[in-house]
Amino acid sequence: MSLLKLNRMQVASWNVNSVRTRLTHVTDWLQANPDVDVLCLQETKVVDADFPRAAFEGLDYHTYIYGQKAYNGVALLSKPPLEDVRMGFSAILEEEAVGDLDEQKRVISGVLNGVRILNLYVPNGSSIGSEKYDYKMSWLALLKQYLMKTLEETTKLNVCGDFNIAIENKDIYTDEKRDKHIMSSPLERETLQDLLTVGLSDAFRKFTDEGGHLSWCDYRAASFRRNMGWRIDHHYLTPELYKQAKRCWIDIEPRKLEKPSDHTPVIVEY
DNA sequence: ATGGCCTGTTACACAGGA
């Protein structure tokens, strides 16, 4: 690896909706995107013992996994080994504060070249006012504590993943008011905006103000064919990294494949 | 005319996603 390569990093985030079902999509994508240093996966949907490690290790990726049965699950795939890998909120927060919010496996992070890469699978929330919606809000409140604590020790933080929140109307295919929809309710948006006040900025919006960019499309209603998507997968950067950022883009190609994930990769380079 | 899914489970419908 050249020094030049060390100076530039690419980090990708992809909700694969089952790593086993999507295995060839992910390995093909890694091989087609050799400049990606770290791939952050969400919704792996598999216990650690059954995670298809060998497929990635065969391509010379280190695998760091934090999974559970059937639901959720996050993983980091990295060409160079990562340092100080942490799983769950309780890695740095008091158990009393975390409560049962680590039962669902949604948080994993590691350090590469002095940058902490935090991979998140934010709860979906189901529908406004539901029990799952309350869980989403509690989870996001704890995430804020987690971010503040993390920022006590590093100025280089890349928080990425499936946030299950579209922060602006232009991040949704329609201009229709979405106040009553999960992922775009005012409370969700305000909560995410408030989270970012810890000192994080949307890498994607450094490079374009355009609407019409989607990272997720519903499987139903031929949404992808009709370009009816949402931008809900994000890379948030601390000021030092944000200043360094060279590109941030969404790779729509995997969404076109047979039996695709409903999400598609988002990549940032800095 | 226009659309009605996908995944994992101990399944043969359901929960959960978004």
GROMACS .gro file of C-alpha atoms (C1' of nucleotides) in nm:
model
  288
    1MET     CA    1   0.000   0.000   0.000
    2SER     CA    2   0.143   0.335  -0.105
    3LEU     CA    3   0.164   0.641   0.115
    4LEU     CA    4  -0.070   0.817  -0.124
    5LYS     CA    5  -0.330   0.549  -0.063
    6LEU     CA    6  -0.290   0.590   0.311
    7ASN     CA    7  -0.366   0.958   0.272
    8ARG     CA    8  -0.699   0.889   0.104
    9MET     CA    9  -0.972   0.671   0.246
   10GLN     CA   10  -1.302   0.549   0.113
   11VAL     CA   11  -1.570   0.433   0.351
   12ALA     CA   12  -1.896   0.281   0.226
   13SER     CA   13  -2.225   0.213   0.401
   14TRP     CA   14  -2.477  -0.044   0.278
   15ASN     CA   15  -2.788  -0.191   0.432
   16VAL     CA   16  -2.782  -0.530   0.262
   17ASN     CA   17  -3.105  -0.675   0.407
   18SER     CA   18  -2.945  -1.014   0.490
   19VAL     CA   19  -2.575  -1.063   0.422
   20ARG     CA   20  -2.628  -1.429   0.334
   21THR     CA   21  -2.896  -1.362   0.074
   22ARG     CA   22  -2.691  -1.073  -0.068
   23LEU     CA   23  -2.349  -1.240  -0.044
   24THR     CA   24  -2.259  -1.239  -0.414
   25HIS     CA   25  -2.385  -0.882  -0.450
   26VAL     CA   26  -2.154  -0.770  -0.172
   27THR     CA   27  -1.846  -0.964  -0.283
   28ASP     CA   28  -1.900  -0.856  -0.645
   29TRP     CA   29  -1.934  -0.496  -0.532
   30LEU     CA   30  -1.615  -0.509  -0.324
   31GLN     CA   31  -1.424  -0.647  -0.620
   32ALA     CA   32  -1.568  -0.381  -0.850
   33ASN     CA   33  -1.478  -0.109  -0.595
   34PRO     CA   34  -1.122  -0.189  -0.487
   35ASP     CA   35  -1.063   0.164  -0.355
   36VAL     CA   36  -1.317   0.113  -0.077
   37ASP     CA   37  -1.117   0.057   0.242
   38VAL     CA   38  -1.405  -0.008   0.479
   39LEU     CA   39  -1.754  -0.133   0.404
   40CYS     CA   40  -2.010  -0.085   0.681
   41LEU     CA   41  -2.299  -0.331   0.661
   42GLN     CA   42  -2.637  -0.307   0.827
   43GLU     CA   43  -2.917  -0.561   0.862
   44THR     CA   44  -2.689  -0.861   0.832
   45LYS     CA   45  -2.967  -1.071   0.993
   46VAL     CA   46  -2.740  -1.349   1.111
   47VAL     CA   47  -2.582  -1.471   1.432
   48ASP     CA   48  -2.204  -1.434   1.445
   49ALA     CA   49  -2.142  -1.809   1.418
   50ASP     CA   50  -2.318  -1.819   1.081
   51PHE     CA   51  -2.177  -1.496   0.934
   52PRO     CA   52  -2.014  -1.576   0.598
   53ARG     CA   53  -1.668  -1.462   0.709
   54ALA     CA   54  -1.479  -1.686   0.470
   55ALA     CA   55  -1.622  -1.517   0.161
   56PHE     CA   56  -1.476  -1.183   0.276
   57GLU     CA   57  -1.155  -1.312   0.425
   58GLY     CA   58  -1.096  -1.485   0.091
   59LEU     CA   59  -1.094  -1.137  -0.062
   60ASP     CA   60  -0.849  -1.017   0.206
   61TYR     CA   61  -1.099  -0.825   0.416
   62HIS     CA   62  -1.095  -0.832   0.791
   63THR     CA   63  -1.443  -0.888   0.929
   64TYR     CA   64  -1.582  -0.745   1.252
   65ILE     CA   65  -1.933  -0.859   1.326
   66TYR     CA   66  -2.205  -0.787   1.578
   67GLY     CA   67  -2.511  -0.985   1.489
   68GLN     CA   68  -2.824  -1.141   1.625
   69LYS     CA   69  -3.079  -1.392   1.511
   70ALA     CA   70  -3.308  -1.291   1.222
   71TYR     CA   71  -3.307  -0.915   1.280
   72ASN     CA   72  -3.070  -0.619   1.276
   73GLY     CA   73  -2.697  -0.693   1.292
   74VAL     CA   74  -2.404  -0.475   1.180
   75ALA     CA   75  -2.057  -0.552   1.047
   76LEU     CA   76  -1.737  -0.383   0.933
   77LEU     CA   77  -1.534  -0.522   0.642
   78SER     CA   78  -1.190  -0.366   0.617
   79LYS     CA   79  -0.882  -0.425   0.404
   80PRO     CA   80  -0.639  -0.302   0.671
   81PRO     CA   81  -0.713  -0.427   1.022
   82LEU     CA   82  -0.914  -0.187   1.237
   83GLU     CA   83  -0.807  -0.072   1.580
   84ASP     CA   84  -1.012  -0.051   1.897
   85VAL     CA   85  -1.329  -0.213   1.763
   86ARG     CA   86  -1.631  -0.146   1.982
   87MET     CA   87  -1.970  -0.312   1.982
   88GLY     CA   88  -2.287  -0.173   2.130
   89PHE     CA   89  -2.347   0.145   2.331
   90SER     CA   90  -2.225  -0.024   2.648
   91ALA     CA   91  -1.868  -0.030   2.516
   92ILE     CA   92  -1.835   0.328   2.644
   93LEU     CA   93  -2.159   0.413   2.826
   94GLU     CA   94  -2.273   0.301   3.170
   95GLU     CA   95  -2.499  -0.002   3.173
   96GLU     CA   96  -2.752   0.201   3.367
   97ALA     CA   97  -2.782   0.449   3.081
   98VAL     CA   98  -2.789   0.181   2.812
   99GLY     CA   99  -3.062  -0.030   2.970
  100ASP     CA  100  -3.195  -0.278   2.714
  101LEU     CA  101  -3.091  -0.071   2.410
  102ASP     CA  102  -2.804  -0.306   2.326
  103GLU     CA  103  -3.030  -0.608   2.294
  104GLN     CA  104  -3.080  -0.519   1.930
  105LYS     CA  105  -2.742  -0.522   1.758
  106ARG     CA  106  -2.714  -0.187   1.584
  107VAL     CA  107  -2.381  -0.026   1.677
  108ILE     CA  108  -2.022  -0.115   1.581
  109SER     CA  109  -1.714   0.102   1.531
  110GLY     CA  110  -1.343   0.080   1.465
  111VAL     CA  111  -1.048   0.308   1.394
  112LEU     CA  112  -0.852   0.333   1.069
  113ASN     CA  113  -0.578   0.591   1.008
  114GLY     CA  114  -0.687   0.780   1.318
  115VAL     CA  115  -1.048   0.803   1.199
  116ARG     CA  116  -1.319   0.638   1.406
  117ILE     CA  117  -1.577   0.486   1.176
  118LEU     CA  118  -1.908   0.439   1.355
  119ASN     CA  119  -2.155   0.213   1.174
  120LEU     CA  120  -2.520   0.248   1.281
  121TYR     CA  121  -2.846   0.080   1.204
  122VAL     CA  122  -3.101   0.323   1.345
  123PRO     CA  123  -3.436   0.163   1.437
  124ASN     CA  124  -3.706   0.199   1.176
  125GLY     CA  125  -3.981   0.303   1.412
  126SER     CA  126  -4.269   0.132   1.230
  127SER     CA  127  -4.527   0.411   1.252
  128ILE     CA  128  -4.565   0.738   1.438
  129GLY     CA  129  -4.676   0.691   1.794
  130SER     CA  130  -4.613   0.316   1.800
  131GLU     CA  131  -4.406   0.137   2.062
  132LYS     CA  132  -4.130   0.098   1.803
  133TYR     CA  133  -4.141   0.472   1.736
  134ASP     CA  134  -4.081   0.540   2.104
  135TYR     CA  135  -3.795   0.291   2.093
  136LYS     CA  136  -3.645   0.481   1.799
  137MET     CA  137  -3.658   0.805   1.998
  138SER     CA  138  -3.504   0.649   2.307
  139TRP     CA  139  -3.234   0.494   2.094
  140LEU     CA  140  -3.155   0.828   1.928
  141ALA     CA  141  -3.138   0.999   2.268
  142LEU     CA  142  -2.883   0.743   2.384
  143LEU     CA  143  -2.695   0.782   2.056
  144LYS     CA  144  -2.646   1.151   2.136
  145GLN     CA  145  -2.481   1.060   2.465
  146TYR     CA  146  -2.270   0.804   2.283
  147LEU     CA  147  -2.158   1.061   2.025
  148MET     CA  148  -2.072   1.322   2.288
  149LYS     CA  149  -1.865   1.070   2.478
  150THR     CA  150  -1.690   0.960   2.159
  151LEU     CA  151  -1.610   1.320   2.069
  152GLU     CA  152  -1.432   1.366   2.401
  153GLU     CA  153  -1.157   1.144   2.263
  154THR     CA  154  -1.145   1.210   1.889
  155THR     CA  155  -1.184   1.494   1.641
  156LYS     CA  156  -1.198   1.254   1.346
  157LEU     CA  157  -1.531   1.076   1.345
  158ASN     CA  158  -1.729   0.934   1.051
  159VAL     CA  159  -2.077   0.834   1.161
  160CYS     CA  160  -2.249   0.638   0.889
  161GLY     CA  161  -2.526   0.391   0.829
  162ASP     CA  162  -2.896   0.349   0.777
  163PHE     CA  163  -3.052   0.635   0.972
  164ASN     CA  164  -3.408   0.560   0.865
  165ILE     CA  165  -3.465   0.937   0.850
  166ALA     CA  166  -3.483   1.162   0.544
  167ILE     CA  167  -3.384   1.497   0.681
  168GLU     CA  168  -3.524   1.724   0.409
  169ASN     CA  169  -3.822   1.705   0.172
  170LYS     CA  170  -3.585   1.695  -0.123
  171ASP     CA  171  -3.450   1.366   0.014
  172ILE     CA  172  -3.785   1.207  -0.071
  173TYR     CA  173  -3.914   1.146  -0.422
  174THR     CA  174  -4.225   1.354  -0.372
  175ASP     CA  175  -4.277   1.710  -0.253
  176GLU     CA  176  -4.589   1.593  -0.078
  177LYS     CA  177  -4.596   1.668   0.291
  178ARG     CA  178  -4.459   1.370   0.475
  179ASP     CA  179  -4.530   1.481   0.828
  180LYS     CA  180  -4.725   1.167   0.905
  181HIS     CA  181  -4.485   0.921   0.749
  182ILE     CA  182  -4.224   0.723   0.936
  183MET     CA  183  -3.871   0.846   0.848
  184SER     CA  184  -3.986   1.200   0.779
  185SER     CA  185  -4.202   1.302   1.074
  186PRO     CA  186  -4.110   1.639   1.227
  187LEU     CA  187  -3.997   1.479   1.553
  188GLU     CA  188  -3.763   1.238   1.377
  189ARG     CA  189  -3.614   1.518   1.169
  190GLU     CA  190  -3.574   1.750   1.467
  191THR     CA  191  -3.415   1.472   1.665
  192LEU     CA  192  -3.161   1.400   1.393
  193GLN     CA  193  -3.088   1.774   1.348
  194ASP     CA  194  -3.033   1.799   1.721
  195LEU     CA  195  -2.795   1.501   1.714
  196LEU     CA  196  -2.584   1.675   1.452
  197THR     CA  197  -2.532   1.976   1.679
  198VAL     CA  198  -2.266   1.772   1.858
  199GLY     CA  199  -2.053   1.869   1.557
  200LEU     CA  200  -2.138   1.657   1.253
  201SER     CA  201  -2.223   1.749   0.893
  202ASP     CA  202  -2.377   1.556   0.606
  203ALA     CA  203  -2.094   1.466   0.365
  204PHE     CA  204  -2.337   1.421   0.076
  205ARG     CA  205  -2.459   1.780   0.104
  206LYS     CA  206  -2.106   1.918   0.077
  207PHE     CA  207  -2.120   1.831  -0.291
  208THR     CA  208  -2.477   1.886  -0.409
  209ASP     CA  209  -2.800   2.059  -0.310
  210GLU     CA  210  -3.001   1.858  -0.561
  211GLY     CA  211  -3.299   1.648  -0.469
  212GLY     CA  212  -3.380   1.320  -0.636
  213HIS     CA  213  -3.093   1.117  -0.492
  214LEU     CA  214  -3.210   0.794  -0.334
  215SER     CA  215  -3.037   0.536  -0.115
  216TRP     CA  216  -3.350   0.329  -0.049
  217CYS     CA  217  -3.648   0.225  -0.258
  218ASP     CA  218  -3.945   0.027  -0.136
  219TYR     CA  219  -3.969  -0.322  -0.286
  220ARG     CA  220  -4.338  -0.263  -0.344
  221ALA     CA  221  -4.516  -0.072  -0.615
  222ALA     CA  222  -4.229  -0.089  -0.863
  223SER     CA  223  -4.082   0.204  -0.672
  224PHE     CA  224  -3.732   0.175  -0.812
  225ARG     CA  225  -3.844   0.158  -1.172
  226ARG     CA  226  -4.052   0.468  -1.105
  227ASN     CA  227  -3.765   0.642  -0.924
  228MET     CA  228  -3.966   0.673  -0.604
  229GLY     CA  229  -3.687   0.661  -0.348
  230TRP     CA  230  -3.562   0.818  -0.029
  231ARG     CA  231  -3.216   0.927   0.088
  232ILE     CA  232  -3.196   0.778   0.436
  233ASP     CA  233  -2.841   0.635   0.443
  234HIS     CA  234  -2.584   0.892   0.544
  235HIS     CA  235  -2.223   0.979   0.623
  236TYR     CA  236  -2.185   1.243   0.891
  237LEU     CA  237  -1.840   1.394   0.950
  238THR     CA  238  -1.668   1.604   1.212
  239PRO     CA  239  -1.537   1.942   1.081
  240GLU     CA  240  -1.181   1.825   1.020
  241LEU     CA  241  -1.298   1.531   0.805
  242TYR     CA  242  -1.572   1.734   0.640
  243LYS     CA  243  -1.313   1.984   0.526
  244GLN     CA  244  -1.101   1.698   0.390
  245ALA     CA  245  -1.389   1.524   0.212
  246LYS     CA  246  -1.329   1.487  -0.161
  247ARG     CA  247  -1.645   1.306  -0.274
  248CYS     CA  248  -1.962   1.149  -0.144
  249TRP     CA  249  -2.189   0.955  -0.374
  250ILE     CA  250  -2.459   0.692  -0.397
  251ASP     CA  251  -2.392   0.389  -0.615
  252ILE     CA  252  -2.730   0.298  -0.760
  253GLU     CA  253  -2.604  -0.002  -0.959
  254PRO     CA  254  -2.662  -0.276  -0.697
  255ARG     CA  255  -3.027  -0.169  -0.671
  256LYS     CA  256  -3.070  -0.274  -1.037
  257LEU     CA  257  -2.961  -0.636  -0.981
  258GLU     CA  258  -3.184  -0.939  -0.949
  259LYS     CA  259  -3.301  -0.984  -0.590
  260PRO     CA  260  -3.141  -0.662  -0.469
  261SER     CA  261  -3.128  -0.513  -0.124
  262ASP     CA  262  -3.380  -0.231  -0.097
  263HIS     CA  263  -3.085  -0.005  -0.004
  264THR     CA  264  -2.780   0.079  -0.213
  265PRO     CA  265  -2.424   0.180  -0.111
  266VAL     CA  266  -2.326   0.533  -0.010
  267ILE     CA  267  -1.954   0.607  -0.027
  268VAL     CA  268  -1.746   0.892   0.112
  269GLU     CA  269  -1.387   0.971   0.027
  270TYR     CA  270  -1.158   1.185   0.241
  271DA     C1'  271  -5.332   0.206  -1.753
  272DT     C1'  272  -5.105   0.350  -1.380
  273DG     C1'  273  -4.880  -0.115  -0.805
  274DG     C1'  274  -4.929  -0.405  -0.398
  275DC     C1'  275  -4.253  -0.693  -0.161
  276DC     C1'  276  -3.884  -0.927   0.081
  277DT     C1'  277  -3.639  -1.185   0.472
  278DG     C1'  278  -3.590  -1.524   0.835
  279DT     C1'  279  -3.829  -1.831   1.126
  280DT     C1'  280  -3.876  -2.403   1.322
  281DA     C1'  281  -4.245  -2.139   0.879
  282DC     C1'  282  -4.673  -2.415   0.621
  283DA     C1'  283  -4.839  -1.751   0.854
  284DC     C1'  284  -4.611  -1.445   1.089
  285DA     C1'  285  -4.316  -1.026   1.249
  286DG     C1'  286  -4.053  -0.668   1.090
  287DG     C1'  287  -3.878  -0.369   0.761
  288DA     C1'  288  -3.947   0.135   0.563
   0.00000   0.00000   0.00000
